[in-house]
Amino acid sequence: MDGESPFGMLIFFAIFEVLGGAALGVALRGILRRDFTGLFFLIWGAGFGGIPLFIGAATFLSTDAPMYFYAQLFLFLTAIVTVALLPNDFMQSRGEGSAGEGGAMMGALMTMLGGAVVVLNLREGLSIGIIIGAFFAIVGLYILLRTAFGIVRS
């Protein structure tokens, strides 16, 4: 994979987008619960995810590759919303042999990555990229919902 190609740059920026978005999600989660001890994550996440988002916007929008910017923005916003709105039960261990937190995180990650692949391949119409991305997004959503229903039942 070439680091100069838009896809290579997107993969590189995606690391920062997901981590910075997750940090912003933690900060928003605290703010929504009136707990302001995580404001460091607001500053850190905005810088860690926002600066690559700004660089990606300048690069992708100026080189006639706006779909890569939309995919980058999708990853950033999805990480923020996923972490901010994920209930506490999804992150707590429920005893031996319980993989609830792993299932929730794995499902959310698969949904985000599958959705990004779908967004990247929208221009090509129905292709193998959209089918693979949609498959990962649907499987991730299934895992996330299965974990959610397991938590609600317990």
XYZ file of N, CA, C and O in Angstrom:
616
model
N 0.853 -1.176 0.000
C 0.000 0.000 0.000
C 0.893 1.231 0.000
O 1.816 1.350 0.796
N 0.604 2.112 -0.882
C 1.380 3.332 -1.038
C 0.865 4.387 -0.067
O -0.331 4.665 -0.015
N 1.768 4.990 0.706
C 1.389 6.030 1.654
C 0.975 7.323 0.980
O 0.357 8.178 1.598
N 1.327 7.480 -0.278
C 0.967 8.686 -1.021
C -0.421 8.598 -1.640
O -0.997 9.605 -2.011
N -0.962 7.400 -1.785
C -2.283 7.249 -2.377
C -3.339 7.697 -1.365
O -3.119 7.650 -0.153
N -4.500 8.144 -1.836
C -5.548 8.565 -0.903
C -5.977 7.460 0.050
O -6.219 7.719 1.230
N -6.028 6.217 -0.424
C -6.440 5.121 0.449
C -5.395 4.868 1.540
O -5.738 4.630 2.697
N -4.123 4.916 1.191
C -3.069 4.758 2.181
C -3.098 5.861 3.228
O -2.896 5.615 4.426
N -3.355 7.081 2.777
C -3.468 8.198 3.721
C -4.686 8.020 4.623
O -4.626 8.313 5.819
N -5.779 7.531 4.059
C -6.983 7.313 4.860
C -6.735 6.276 5.948
O -7.136 6.469 7.095
N -6.079 5.188 5.615
C -5.782 4.158 6.605
C -4.896 4.739 7.703
O -5.109 4.471 8.894
N -3.915 5.537 7.340
C -3.049 6.167 8.335
C -3.841 7.119 9.225
O -3.720 7.084 10.448
N -4.677 7.959 8.614
C -5.480 8.901 9.394
C -6.534 8.196 10.241
O -6.929 8.694 11.291
N -7.008 7.034 9.786
C -8.066 6.318 10.499
C -7.629 5.919 11.905
O -8.446 5.910 12.831
N -6.358 5.606 12.079
C -5.854 5.266 13.413
C -6.077 6.426 14.364
O -6.589 6.262 15.477
N -5.734 7.616 13.935
C -5.883 8.795 14.776
C -7.347 9.174 14.963
O -7.747 9.644 16.027
N -8.137 8.984 13.901
C -9.556 9.327 13.985
C -10.280 8.463 15.007
O -11.086 8.961 15.802
N -10.023 7.164 14.986
C -10.709 6.262 15.909
C -10.265 6.523 17.348
O -11.097 6.614 18.254
N -8.966 6.683 17.570
C -8.487 6.939 18.932
C -8.920 8.310 19.447
O -9.367 8.448 20.588
N -8.798 9.336 18.613
C -9.239 10.672 19.016
C -10.744 10.743 19.194
O -11.241 11.387 20.122
N -11.486 10.069 18.323
C -12.940 10.037 18.459
C -13.370 9.317 19.721
O -14.303 9.732 20.403
N -12.675 8.225 20.058
C -12.997 7.507 21.290
C -12.714 8.381 22.511
O -13.492 8.390 23.472
N -11.627 9.132 22.477
C -11.320 10.036 23.590
C -12.383 11.127 23.708
O -12.819 11.464 24.817
N -12.813 11.672 22.587
C -13.894 12.669 22.625
C -15.190 12.040 23.129
O -15.963 12.682 23.847
N -15.431 10.799 22.762
C -16.609 10.095 23.254
C -16.577 9.916 24.759
O -17.594 10.068 25.431
N -15.400 9.600 25.313
C -15.257 9.483 26.767
C -15.551 10.817 27.433
O -16.242 10.887 28.455
N -15.036 11.904 26.858
C -15.288 13.232 27.422
C -16.775 13.588 27.346
O -17.350 14.090 28.321
N -17.405 13.329 26.210
C -18.841 13.616 26.081
C -19.674 12.746 27.018
O -20.673 13.201 27.571
N -19.249 11.518 27.201
C -19.930 10.607 28.128
C -19.907 11.191 29.540
O -20.907 11.170 30.248
N -18.758 11.713 29.944
C -18.648 12.336 31.259
C -19.466 13.610 31.362
O -20.121 13.859 32.378
N -19.436 14.422 30.329
C -20.189 15.680 30.345
C -21.693 15.402 30.427
O -22.419 16.080 31.161
N -22.168 14.397 29.693
C -23.592 14.054 29.739
C -24.013 13.553 31.115
O -25.177 13.673 31.496
N -23.076 13.005 31.862
C -23.371 12.504 33.215
C -22.973 13.499 34.295
O -22.882 13.153 35.456
N -22.671 14.717 33.900
C -22.294 15.793 34.817
C -21.021 15.464 35.599
O -20.855 15.873 36.735
N -20.116 14.708 34.985
C -18.835 14.369 35.574
C -17.758 15.007 34.707
O -17.504 14.562 33.593
N -17.119 16.047 35.233
C -16.182 16.822 34.429
C -14.732 16.451 34.697
O -13.828 17.234 34.423
N -14.498 15.236 35.200
C -13.128 14.810 35.456
C -12.417 14.374 34.174
O -11.195 14.299 34.162
N -13.134 14.103 33.124
C -12.527 13.650 31.874
C -12.361 14.739 30.842
O -12.293 14.436 29.646
N -12.298 15.990 31.256
C -12.153 17.070 30.276
C -10.812 17.044 29.553
O -10.685 17.583 28.461
N -9.827 16.385 30.156
C -8.553 16.210 29.459
C -8.771 15.478 28.140
O -8.149 15.808 27.129
N -9.670 14.480 28.156
C -9.933 13.713 26.944
C -10.591 14.572 25.874
O -10.447 14.288 24.684
N -11.307 15.602 26.279
C -11.907 16.516 25.313
C -10.819 17.257 24.537
O -10.853 17.327 23.305
N -9.851 17.762 25.252
C -8.755 18.495 24.610
C -7.868 17.545 23.814
O -7.530 17.813 22.656
N -7.495 16.431 24.434
C -6.601 15.488 23.779
C -7.257 14.870 22.549
O -6.644 14.764 21.487
N -8.523 14.450 22.667
C -9.224 13.828 21.551
C -9.451 14.789 20.399
O -9.357 14.407 19.233
N -9.757 16.054 20.739
C -9.964 17.044 19.682
C -8.681 17.285 18.897
O -8.714 17.418 17.668
N -7.559 17.309 19.590
C -6.289 17.491 18.900
C -5.845 16.240 18.162
O -5.415 16.297 17.011
N -5.968 15.094 18.821
C -5.476 13.842 18.257
C -6.303 13.394 17.058
O -5.770 12.812 16.118
N -7.600 13.646 17.078
C -8.446 13.275 15.947
C -8.765 14.434 15.037
O -8.985 14.252 13.840
N -8.799 15.648 15.588
C -9.196 16.816 14.807
C -8.135 17.296 13.840
O -8.446 17.718 12.721
N -6.878 17.242 14.256
C -5.807 17.705 13.367
C -5.690 16.811 12.126
O -5.641 17.323 11.003
N -5.673 15.468 12.266
C -5.671 14.650 11.045
C -6.936 14.825 10.210
O -6.883 14.719 8.976
N -8.073 15.101 10.854
C -9.298 15.359 10.102
C -9.153 16.625 9.260
O -9.544 16.653 8.091
N -8.558 17.647 9.835
C -8.325 18.895 9.113
C -7.337 18.681 7.963
O -7.547 19.165 6.848
N -6.267 17.937 8.227
C -5.286 17.650 7.165
C -5.938 16.824 6.059
O -5.722 17.074 4.871
N -6.751 15.836 6.449
C -7.448 15.024 5.460
C -8.432 15.840 4.641
O -8.571 15.628 3.436
N -9.122 16.773 5.292
C -10.059 17.628 4.562
C -9.313 18.455 3.523
O -9.744 18.548 2.367
N -8.204 19.047 3.918
C -7.435 19.864 2.981
C -6.870 19.017 1.840
O -6.872 19.433 0.686
N -6.422 17.819 2.166
C -5.805 16.963 1.146
C -6.842 16.333 0.231
O -6.736 16.424 -0.989
N -7.834 15.692 0.812
C -8.789 14.936 0.007
C -9.729 15.833 -0.789
O -10.080 15.507 -1.921
N -10.151 16.943 -0.211
C -11.077 17.819 -0.927
C -10.382 18.599 -2.041
O -11.006 18.954 -3.027
N -9.086 18.853 -1.873
C -8.375 19.593 -2.920
C -7.910 18.694 -4.060
O -7.598 19.189 -5.142
N -7.836 17.378 -3.836
C -7.372 16.463 -4.888
C -8.521 15.704 -5.535
O -8.300 14.642 -6.105
N -9.712 16.209 -5.431
C -10.885 15.606 -6.060
C -11.115 14.171 -5.582
O -11.395 13.278 -6.374
N -10.963 13.967 -4.263
C -11.234 12.667 -3.647
C -12.090 12.875 -2.398
O -11.697 12.514 -1.298
N -13.275 13.473 -2.557
C -14.066 13.792 -1.370
C -14.598 12.568 -0.631
O -14.853 12.638 0.566
N -14.738 11.427 -1.313
C -15.252 10.233 -0.634
C -14.308 9.769 0.471
O -14.760 9.243 1.481
N -13.028 9.973 0.301
C -12.076 9.605 1.349
C -12.240 10.509 2.569
O -12.107 10.061 3.696
N -12.519 11.777 2.328
C -12.784 12.666 3.456
C -14.075 12.272 4.171
O -14.127 12.273 5.400
N -15.101 11.910 3.410
C -16.352 11.487 4.038
C -16.162 10.209 4.859
O -16.735 10.068 5.936
N -15.343 9.297 4.359
C -15.040 8.078 5.115
C -14.274 8.420 6.388
O -14.539 7.856 7.455
N -13.355 9.341 6.296
C -12.591 9.772 7.468
C -13.508 10.441 8.487
O -13.430 10.150 9.684
N -14.386 11.295 8.031
C -15.341 11.953 8.917
C -16.293 10.943 9.545
O -16.616 11.027 10.739
N -16.714 9.957 8.772
C -17.583 8.905 9.280
C -16.908 8.132 10.406
O -17.516 7.868 11.440
N -15.652 7.755 10.231
C -14.924 7.043 11.280
C -14.814 7.880 12.551
O -15.002 7.377 13.657
N -14.513 9.148 12.394
C -14.341 10.041 13.543
C -15.657 10.198 14.311
O -15.711 10.007 15.530
N -16.728 10.502 13.601
C -18.020 10.718 14.256
C -18.594 9.427 14.829
O -19.218 9.436 15.899
N -18.383 8.310 14.147
C -18.885 7.041 14.647
C -18.172 6.638 15.933
O -18.804 6.134 16.857
N -16.873 6.881 15.996
C -16.139 6.577 17.231
C -16.636 7.449 18.382
O -16.805 6.971 19.507
N -16.896 8.710 18.119
C -17.405 9.613 19.164
C -18.755 9.133 19.660
O -18.978 8.967 20.865
N -19.680 8.898 18.754
C -21.043 8.514 19.136
C -21.070 7.143 19.801
O -21.770 6.938 20.796
N -20.280 6.205 19.291
C -20.279 4.859 19.861
C -19.810 4.880 21.309
O -20.452 4.299 22.185
N -18.716 5.539 21.578
C -18.192 5.567 22.950
C -19.060 6.428 23.851
O -19.285 6.086 25.009
N -19.577 7.528 23.340
C -20.386 8.423 24.177
C -21.707 7.790 24.590
O -22.174 7.998 25.709
N -22.304 7.011 23.719
C -23.627 6.477 24.005
C -23.639 5.016 24.448
O -24.698 4.484 24.732
N -22.490 4.381 24.518
C -22.421 2.988 24.941
C -22.739 2.900 26.435
O -22.102 3.557 27.245
N -23.738 2.134 26.821
C -24.105 2.043 28.246
C -22.984 1.440 29.086
O -22.131 0.712 28.582
N -23.001 1.747 30.380
C -21.982 1.231 31.288
C -21.973 -0.286 31.332
O -20.930 -0.896 31.521
N -23.125 -0.913 31.170
C -23.205 -2.365 31.235
C -22.381 -3.042 30.151
O -21.936 -4.164 30.315
N -22.184 -2.368 29.040
C -21.418 -2.950 27.946
C -19.936 -3.043 28.293
O -19.215 -3.829 27.716
N -19.476 -2.232 29.216
C -18.065 -2.171 29.532
C -17.707 -2.922 30.806
O -16.545 -3.029 31.145
N -18.683 -3.435 31.536
C -18.416 -4.113 32.797
C -18.397 -5.613 32.592
O -19.203 -6.160 31.852
N -17.488 -6.253 33.299
C -17.393 -7.706 33.240
C -18.479 -8.304 34.126
O -18.776 -7.794 35.201
N -19.069 -9.413 33.664
C -20.146 -10.049 34.415
C -19.747 -11.429 34.914
O -20.562 -12.328 34.967
N -18.498 -11.607 35.284
C -18.083 -12.877 35.857
C -17.240 -13.694 34.899
O -16.852 -13.255 33.817
N -16.938 -14.916 35.308
C -16.096 -15.814 34.524
C -16.787 -16.215 33.217
O -17.974 -16.492 33.191
N -16.011 -16.272 32.175
C -16.529 -16.728 30.888
C -17.409 -15.706 30.186
O -17.998 -15.994 29.168
N -17.514 -14.514 30.710
C -18.356 -13.499 30.099
C -17.521 -12.662 29.144
O -16.482 -12.150 29.507
N -17.988 -12.540 27.929
C -17.262 -11.748 26.932
C -18.136 -10.613 26.436
O -18.100 -10.258 25.281
N -18.952 -10.026 27.309
C -19.860 -8.967 26.905
C -19.145 -7.735 26.401
O -19.483 -7.178 25.372
N -18.111 -7.309 27.135
C -17.412 -6.107 26.716
C -16.645 -6.332 25.424
O -16.563 -5.457 24.589
N -16.105 -7.521 25.238
C -15.414 -7.827 23.987
C -16.374 -7.873 22.821
O -16.059 -7.405 21.723
N -17.555 -8.439 23.042
C -18.550 -8.503 21.974
C -19.034 -7.132 21.564
O -19.194 -6.846 20.371
N -19.252 -6.276 22.543
C -19.724 -4.926 22.231
C -18.675 -4.139 21.451
O -18.979 -3.493 20.446
N -17.438 -4.234 21.890
C -16.380 -3.487 21.216
C -16.094 -4.070 19.829
O -15.886 -3.329 18.874
N -16.103 -5.391 19.723
C -15.855 -6.030 18.430
C -16.979 -5.692 17.444
O -16.722 -5.390 16.276
N -18.212 -5.736 17.908
C -19.337 -5.394 17.047
C -19.294 -3.953 16.582
O -19.530 -3.643 15.410
N -18.974 -3.046 17.505
C -18.889 -1.630 17.137
C -17.756 -1.388 16.146
O -17.922 -0.646 15.167
N -16.615 -2.030 16.367
C -15.480 -1.858 15.469
C -15.782 -2.416 14.077
O -15.495 -1.770 13.064
N -16.390 -3.593 14.023
C -16.727 -4.177 12.719
C -17.748 -3.315 11.983
O -17.667 -3.149 10.760
N -18.712 -2.762 12.705
C -19.711 -1.900 12.075
C -19.068 -0.639 11.522
O -19.381 -0.215 10.402
N -18.154 -0.035 12.276
C -17.476 1.171 11.807
C -16.630 0.890 10.571
O -16.696 1.629 9.584
N -15.834 -0.161 10.617
C -14.960 -0.458 9.477
C -15.761 -0.871 8.240
O -15.440 -0.454 7.128
N -16.799 -1.680 8.438
C -17.646 -2.059 7.308
C -18.346 -0.856 6.691
O -18.439 -0.733 5.473
N -18.822 0.041 7.537
C -19.461 1.261 7.039
C -18.490 2.143 6.273
O -18.844 2.744 5.254
N -17.250 2.226 6.745
C -16.247 3.024 6.032
C -15.934 2.429 4.663
O -15.793 3.156 3.681
N -15.858 1.113 4.587
C -15.603 0.461 3.287
C -16.774 0.716 2.334
O -16.572 0.977 1.151
N -17.993 0.661 2.851
C -19.160 0.940 2.008
C -19.110 2.373 1.495
O -19.332 2.629 0.304
N -18.796 3.327 2.369
C -18.726 4.726 1.953
C -17.644 4.922 0.898
O -17.834 5.671 -0.065
N -16.515 4.234 1.049
C -15.434 4.375 0.073
C -15.800 3.819 -1.296
O -15.272 4.258 -2.309
N -16.680 2.847 -1.349
C -17.011 2.193 -2.610
C -18.346 2.622 -3.201
O -18.816 2.003 -4.153
N -18.963 3.651 -2.675
C -20.266 4.091 -3.193
C -20.189 4.557 -4.641
O -21.130 4.362 -5.400
N -19.096 5.158 -5.013
C -18.956 5.689 -6.366
C -18.973 4.601 -7.424
O -19.390 4.840 -8.553
N -18.492 3.417 -7.073
C -18.370 2.336 -8.047
C -19.663 1.573 -8.255
O -19.700 0.645 -9.048
N -20.700 1.922 -7.541
C -21.949 1.177 -7.649
C -21.848 -0.130 -6.888
O -20.994 -0.304 -6.021
N -22.724 -1.050 -7.201
C -22.709 -2.333 -6.518
C -21.484 -3.122 -6.968
O -21.375 -3.538 -8.115
N -20.547 -3.288 -6.049
C -19.310 -4.001 -6.359
C -18.945 -4.902 -5.191
O -19.632 -4.936 -4.171
N -17.843 -5.604 -5.331
C -17.399 -6.519 -4.289
C -17.028 -5.743 -3.022
O -17.215 -6.247 -1.908
N -16.532 -4.531 -3.156
C -16.185 -3.713 -1.995
C -17.406 -3.379 -1.145
O -17.362 -3.452 0.085
N -18.496 -3.016 -1.797
C -19.723 -2.708 -1.053
C -20.276 -3.966 -0.404
O -20.744 -3.931 0.737
N -20.209 -5.081 -1.105
C -20.732 -6.336 -0.542
C -19.928 -6.752 0.685
O -20.495 -7.099 1.720
N -18.591 -6.679 0.598
C -17.747 -7.051 1.741
C -17.952 -6.070 2.888
O -18.087 -6.473 4.045
N -17.981 -4.772 2.597
C -18.195 -3.774 3.646
C -19.547 -3.932 4.318
O -19.657 -3.856 5.540
N -20.574 -4.164 3.512
C -21.915 -4.347 4.081
C -21.971 -5.617 4.925
O -22.617 -5.637 5.981
N -21.284 -6.669 4.483
C -21.247 -7.907 5.259
C -20.623 -7.663 6.627
O -21.176 -8.066 7.657
N -19.463 -6.986 6.652
C -18.824 -6.703 7.935
C -19.679 -5.796 8.807
O -19.761 -5.989 10.025
N -20.320 -4.799 8.206
C -21.171 -3.902 8.987
C -22.373 -4.646 9.573
O -22.730 -4.446 10.735
N -22.979 -5.517 8.788
C -24.151 -6.260 9.269
C -23.752 -7.272 10.339
O -24.441 -7.401 11.360
N -22.622 -7.967 10.152
C -22.155 -8.909 11.175
C -21.801 -8.153 12.459
O -22.133 -8.592 13.562
N -21.152 -7.017 12.333
C -20.823 -6.206 13.506
C -22.065 -5.723 14.228
O -22.131 -5.741 15.461
N -23.057 -5.302 13.464
C -24.308 -4.864 14.073
C -25.007 -6.025 14.769
O -25.557 -5.872 15.859
N -24.949 -7.210 14.171
C -25.534 -8.392 14.793
C -24.847 -8.708 16.124
O -25.513 -8.979 17.130
N -23.515 -8.673 16.136
C -22.771 -8.938 17.371
C -23.101 -7.904 18.434
O -23.317 -8.235 19.605
N -23.161 -6.644 18.021
C -23.480 -5.569 18.973
C -24.888 -5.725 19.530
O -25.106 -5.600 20.739
N -25.862 -6.029 18.682
C -27.232 -6.207 19.151
C -27.385 -7.453 20.011
O -28.115 -7.450 21.008
N -26.679 -8.537 19.644
C -26.727 -9.748 20.453
C -26.175 -9.491 21.849
O -26.729 -9.944 22.853
N -25.106 -8.720 21.924
C -24.530 -8.359 23.218
C -25.499 -7.482 24.003
O -25.680 -7.667 25.210
N -26.142 -6.555 23.313
C -27.089 -5.669 23.986
C -28.272 -6.467 24.555
O -28.675 -6.246 25.697
N -28.806 -7.373 23.765
C -29.927 -8.176 24.273
C -29.501 -9.095 25.410
O -30.261 -9.346 26.327
N -28.251 -9.592 25.352
C -27.745 -10.410 26.451
C -27.610 -9.607 27.735
O -27.888 -10.124 28.831
N -27.237 -8.357 27.609
C -27.120 -7.491 28.782
C -28.490 -7.159 29.346
O -28.713 -7.162 30.551
N -29.432 -6.892 28.466
C -30.788 -6.569 28.921
C -31.423 -7.754 29.622
O -32.102 -7.611 30.646
N -31.186 -8.959 29.122
C -31.752 -10.155 29.749
C -31.149 -10.432 31.110
O -31.818 -10.984 31.975
N -29.879 -10.097 31.310
C -29.224 -10.453 32.586
C -29.511 -9.487 33.701
O -30.207 -8.657 33.807
